């Protein structure tokens, strides 16, 4: 059922008998197996290289939109067999929901699947290791995190906002949605900086101008 890797978590391989109509295919640029139903050959893990390197997360349809909220993902972990090793809370935060089969989990956004978890595994690290171009992952953790997981690179892919700019220096940096997190997500094309990464990954329209969000950039206010 799975493809053995060197250590730890294994990526899921297709088994049509148990997963019914779910469509599997091999994404050559990621060398992983993904599952999901995509239109016109679109794969959310195949992101434009230039945009990816710039840390811009393009917005396409989520593979499993019913799990876009953390609360809905967390609910799937009732009865999670490895709660004492890795909590469902951590899994859900990393965008994963439980399939109720062994310890198989799937990302609600990119459809990437992982299984065979060990106590020292980090959901975010494994998400980045196998599905580093997932837009949800990039929105929440930033491209630097993904690059460090893969190659310990020093290249900064995030956007740094210079606080010498008056409008940024004097702005309220609290998230306009939850009012608790810090603003770090820039919406495109409207260019409004209004939410934290958690809230930003859950909305489809800008909270300020109500324009559809086509892409996001993770921002550090220096």
Short mmCIF file of C-alpha atoms in Angstrom, two decimals:
data_model
loop_
_atom_site.label_atom_id
_atom_site.label_comp_id
_atom_site.label_asym_id
_atom_site.label_seq_id
_atom_site.Cartn_x
_atom_site.Cartn_y
_atom_site.Cartn_z
CA UNK A 1 0.00 0.00 0.00
CA UNK A 2 2.90 2.36 0.44
CA UNK A 3 6.28 3.21 -0.99
CA UNK A 4 9.11 2.59 1.45
CA UNK A 5 11.45 5.51 2.07
CA UNK A 6 14.65 5.72 4.05
CA UNK A 7 13.12 6.40 7.46
CA UNK A 8 9.92 7.50 9.13
CA UNK A 9 6.81 8.56 7.31
CA UNK A 10 5.90 6.89 4.05
CA UNK A 11 4.07 8.47 1.17
CA UNK A 12 0.90 6.83 -0.06
CA UNK A 13 0.75 4.75 -3.22
CA UNK A 14 -2.43 4.08 -5.19
CA UNK A 15 -4.69 1.21 -4.33
CA UNK A 16 -7.84 1.64 -6.37
CA UNK A 17 -9.60 -1.25 -4.62
CA UNK A 18 -9.74 0.61 -1.32
CA UNK A 19 -9.98 4.18 -2.55
CA UNK A 20 -12.66 3.77 -5.18
CA UNK A 21 -12.99 6.56 -7.69
CA UNK A 22 -10.15 8.66 -6.33
CA UNK A 23 -7.75 9.43 -9.17
CA UNK A 24 -4.03 8.88 -8.61
CA UNK A 25 -1.16 10.02 -10.74
CA UNK A 26 2.56 10.54 -10.46
CA UNK A 27 3.80 14.13 -10.39
CA UNK A 28 7.23 13.89 -11.96
CA UNK A 29 8.49 17.19 -10.60
CA UNK A 30 7.80 16.18 -7.00
CA UNK A 31 8.42 12.43 -7.37
CA UNK A 32 5.57 11.67 -5.00
CA UNK A 33 2.20 10.07 -5.40
CA UNK A 34 -0.72 12.41 -4.95
CA UNK A 35 -4.42 11.75 -4.98
CA UNK A 36 -7.34 13.91 -5.90
CA UNK A 37 -9.61 14.86 -8.75
CA UNK A 38 -8.15 17.64 -10.89
CA UNK A 39 -9.59 19.42 -13.91
CA UNK A 40 -7.74 19.92 -17.18
CA UNK A 41 -4.66 18.13 -15.88
CA UNK A 42 -4.09 20.70 -13.12
CA UNK A 43 -2.04 19.53 -10.17
CA UNK A 44 -1.80 21.97 -7.22
CA UNK A 45 1.65 20.61 -6.42
CA UNK A 46 3.00 21.80 -9.78
CA UNK A 47 3.51 25.46 -9.12
CA UNK A 48 5.18 27.94 -11.46
CA UNK A 49 8.88 27.75 -10.54
CA UNK A 50 9.44 31.52 -10.52
CA UNK A 51 6.38 32.18 -8.37
CA UNK A 52 7.39 29.35 -6.05
CA UNK A 53 10.91 30.71 -5.58
CA UNK A 54 9.46 34.15 -4.82
CA UNK A 55 7.24 32.68 -2.14
CA UNK A 56 4.04 33.58 -4.00
CA UNK A 57 1.31 31.00 -3.37
CA UNK A 58 -1.12 30.82 -6.27
CA UNK A 59 -4.71 30.06 -5.32
CA UNK A 60 -6.51 27.17 -6.99
CA UNK A 61 -9.35 24.98 -5.83
CA UNK A 62 -8.66 22.95 -2.71
CA UNK A 63 -8.73 19.19 -3.27
CA UNK A 64 -10.81 18.62 -0.12
CA UNK A 65 -12.59 21.96 0.58
CA UNK A 66 -14.80 20.39 3.24
CA UNK A 67 -11.72 20.32 5.47
CA UNK A 68 -10.53 23.88 4.90
CA UNK A 69 -11.21 24.81 8.54
CA UNK A 70 -8.92 23.41 11.20
CA UNK A 71 -11.90 22.47 13.36
CA UNK A 72 -13.29 20.21 10.62
CA UNK A 73 -9.91 18.51 10.20
CA UNK A 74 -9.46 18.08 13.92
CA UNK A 75 -12.83 16.37 14.18
CA UNK A 76 -11.57 13.57 11.91
CA UNK A 77 -8.93 12.67 14.50
CA UNK A 78 -11.46 11.27 16.97
CA UNK A 79 -10.07 7.81 17.66
CA UNK A 80 -6.68 8.69 16.11
CA UNK A 81 -4.47 5.69 17.04
CA UNK A 82 -1.28 7.69 17.56
CA UNK A 83 -2.57 10.54 19.72
CA UNK A 84 0.06 9.85 22.38
CA UNK A 85 2.81 10.07 19.74
CA UNK A 86 1.61 12.94 17.54
CA UNK A 87 -1.55 14.77 18.51
CA UNK A 88 -4.43 15.29 16.14
CA UNK A 89 -4.10 18.98 16.97
CA UNK A 90 -0.63 19.10 15.37
CA UNK A 91 -1.79 17.11 12.38
CA UNK A 92 -4.81 19.33 11.79
CA UNK A 93 -2.71 22.47 12.15
CA UNK A 94 -0.43 21.17 9.38
CA UNK A 95 -3.45 20.91 7.07
CA UNK A 96 -3.91 17.16 7.47
CA UNK A 97 -7.05 15.14 8.14
CA UNK A 98 -7.28 11.48 9.14
CA UNK A 99 -8.74 8.95 6.70
CA UNK A 100 -9.73 6.57 9.55
CA UNK A 101 -7.53 3.91 7.92
CA UNK A 102 -4.44 3.00 9.97
CA UNK A 103 -2.49 6.26 10.40
CA UNK A 104 -3.05 7.57 6.87
CA UNK A 105 -3.56 11.33 6.67
CA UNK A 106 -4.18 13.61 3.68
CA UNK A 107 -3.65 17.34 3.14
CA UNK A 108 -6.96 19.10 2.51
CA UNK A 109 -5.31 21.49 0.04
CA UNK A 110 -2.85 19.56 -2.13
CA UNK A 111 -4.22 16.05 -1.61
CA UNK A 112 -0.81 14.67 -0.61
CA UNK A 113 -0.98 11.59 1.62
CA UNK A 114 1.35 10.36 4.37
CA UNK A 115 1.41 7.34 6.69
CA UNK A 116 3.55 5.31 9.11
CA UNK A 117 4.19 8.07 11.63
CA UNK A 118 6.81 7.80 14.38
CA UNK A 119 6.93 9.65 17.69
CA UNK A 120 9.70 11.99 16.56
CA UNK A 121 8.01 12.96 13.28
CA UNK A 122 6.95 16.56 12.75
CA UNK A 123 3.81 16.95 10.57
CA UNK A 124 5.02 20.26 9.11
CA UNK A 125 8.47 18.86 8.28
CA UNK A 126 7.08 15.79 6.55
CA UNK A 127 4.50 17.87 4.71
CA UNK A 128 7.34 20.05 3.43
CA UNK A 129 9.58 17.08 2.65
CA UNK A 130 7.13 15.30 0.38
CA UNK A 131 4.77 18.04 -0.81
CA UNK A 132 6.86 21.20 -0.64
CA UNK A 133 4.81 23.09 -3.23
CA UNK A 134 1.52 22.82 -1.37
CA UNK A 135 0.03 26.32 -1.22
CA UNK A 136 -1.32 25.84 2.30
CA UNK A 137 2.13 24.79 3.51
CA UNK A 138 3.76 27.80 1.84
CA UNK A 139 1.16 30.21 3.24
CA UNK A 140 1.55 28.94 6.78
CA UNK A 141 5.29 28.24 6.98
CA UNK A 142 6.88 30.19 4.14
CA UNK A 143 9.27 29.09 1.43
CA UNK A 144 12.33 29.40 3.71
CA UNK A 145 10.98 26.64 5.91
CA UNK A 146 10.46 24.35 2.93
CA UNK A 147 13.87 25.09 1.47
CA UNK A 148 15.55 24.48 4.82
CA UNK A 149 13.80 21.13 5.14
CA UNK A 150 15.01 20.12 1.69
CA UNK A 151 18.49 21.54 1.46
CA UNK A 152 19.31 23.78 4.44
CA UNK A 153 19.43 26.72 2.07
CA UNK A 154 20.12 30.27 3.23
CA UNK A 155 18.12 31.85 0.43
CA UNK A 156 15.26 33.94 1.76
CA UNK A 157 12.14 33.42 -0.27
CA UNK A 158 9.85 35.48 1.91
CA UNK A 159 9.07 39.12 1.33
CA UNK A 160 10.56 41.51 3.90
CA UNK A 161 8.68 44.72 4.46
CA UNK A 162 10.86 47.64 5.55
CA UNK A 163 9.32 49.33 8.56
CA UNK A 164 10.94 52.58 7.51
CA UNK A 165 7.89 52.99 5.28
CA UNK A 166 5.54 55.22 7.25
CA UNK A 167 2.36 53.37 6.33
CA UNK A 168 3.79 50.06 7.60
CA UNK A 169 5.59 51.48 10.60
CA UNK A 170 2.41 53.04 11.95
CA UNK A 171 -0.02 50.29 10.99
CA UNK A 172 -1.93 48.05 13.36
CA UNK A 173 -0.24 44.68 12.91
CA UNK A 174 -3.03 42.57 14.40
CA UNK A 175 -4.98 40.25 12.09
CA UNK A 176 -8.20 41.86 10.90
CA UNK A 177 -10.02 38.52 11.07
CA UNK A 178 -9.13 36.89 14.39
CA UNK A 179 -7.72 40.06 16.01
CA UNK A 180 -5.13 37.90 17.78
CA UNK A 181 -2.50 36.79 15.29
CA UNK A 182 0.01 39.10 13.62
CA UNK A 183 -0.41 40.26 10.03
CA UNK A 184 1.92 38.31 7.73
CA UNK A 185 -0.09 37.44 4.62
CA UNK A 186 -0.32 39.72 1.58
CA UNK A 187 -3.29 39.14 -0.72
CA UNK A 188 -2.89 39.39 -4.50
CA UNK A 189 -3.88 41.06 -6.76
CA UNK A 190 -5.37 43.65 -4.38
CA UNK A 191 -2.12 43.87 -2.32
CA UNK A 192 -3.90 44.28 1.00
CA UNK A 193 -1.95 43.15 4.07
CA UNK A 194 -4.67 42.23 6.52
CA UNK A 195 -4.43 38.78 8.06
CA UNK A 196 -2.29 36.20 9.81
CA UNK A 197 -1.29 33.03 7.96
CA UNK A 198 -3.89 30.89 9.75
CA UNK A 199 -6.84 33.10 8.78
CA UNK A 200 -5.37 33.93 5.38
CA UNK A 201 -5.37 30.28 4.36
CA UNK A 202 -9.08 29.96 5.19
CA UNK A 203 -10.53 32.85 3.18
CA UNK A 204 -11.12 33.24 -0.55
CA UNK A 205 -11.88 36.98 -0.57
CA UNK A 206 -9.88 39.91 0.78
CA UNK A 207 -11.39 41.04 4.07
CA UNK A 208 -10.84 44.68 3.13
CA UNK A 209 -11.95 45.02 -0.50
CA UNK A 210 -13.74 41.66 -1.02
CA UNK A 211 -11.81 40.90 -4.19
CA UNK A 212 -11.09 37.26 -4.96
CA UNK A 213 -7.65 36.17 -3.72
CA UNK A 214 -5.63 34.73 -6.61
CA UNK A 215 -2.36 34.36 -4.71
CA UNK A 216 -0.71 35.19 -1.41
CA UNK A 217 2.76 36.16 -0.25
CA UNK A 218 4.05 35.47 3.24
CA UNK A 219 5.46 38.70 4.66
CA UNK A 220 7.88 39.52 7.46
CA UNK A 221 7.54 43.04 8.85
CA UNK A 222 11.12 43.91 9.73
#
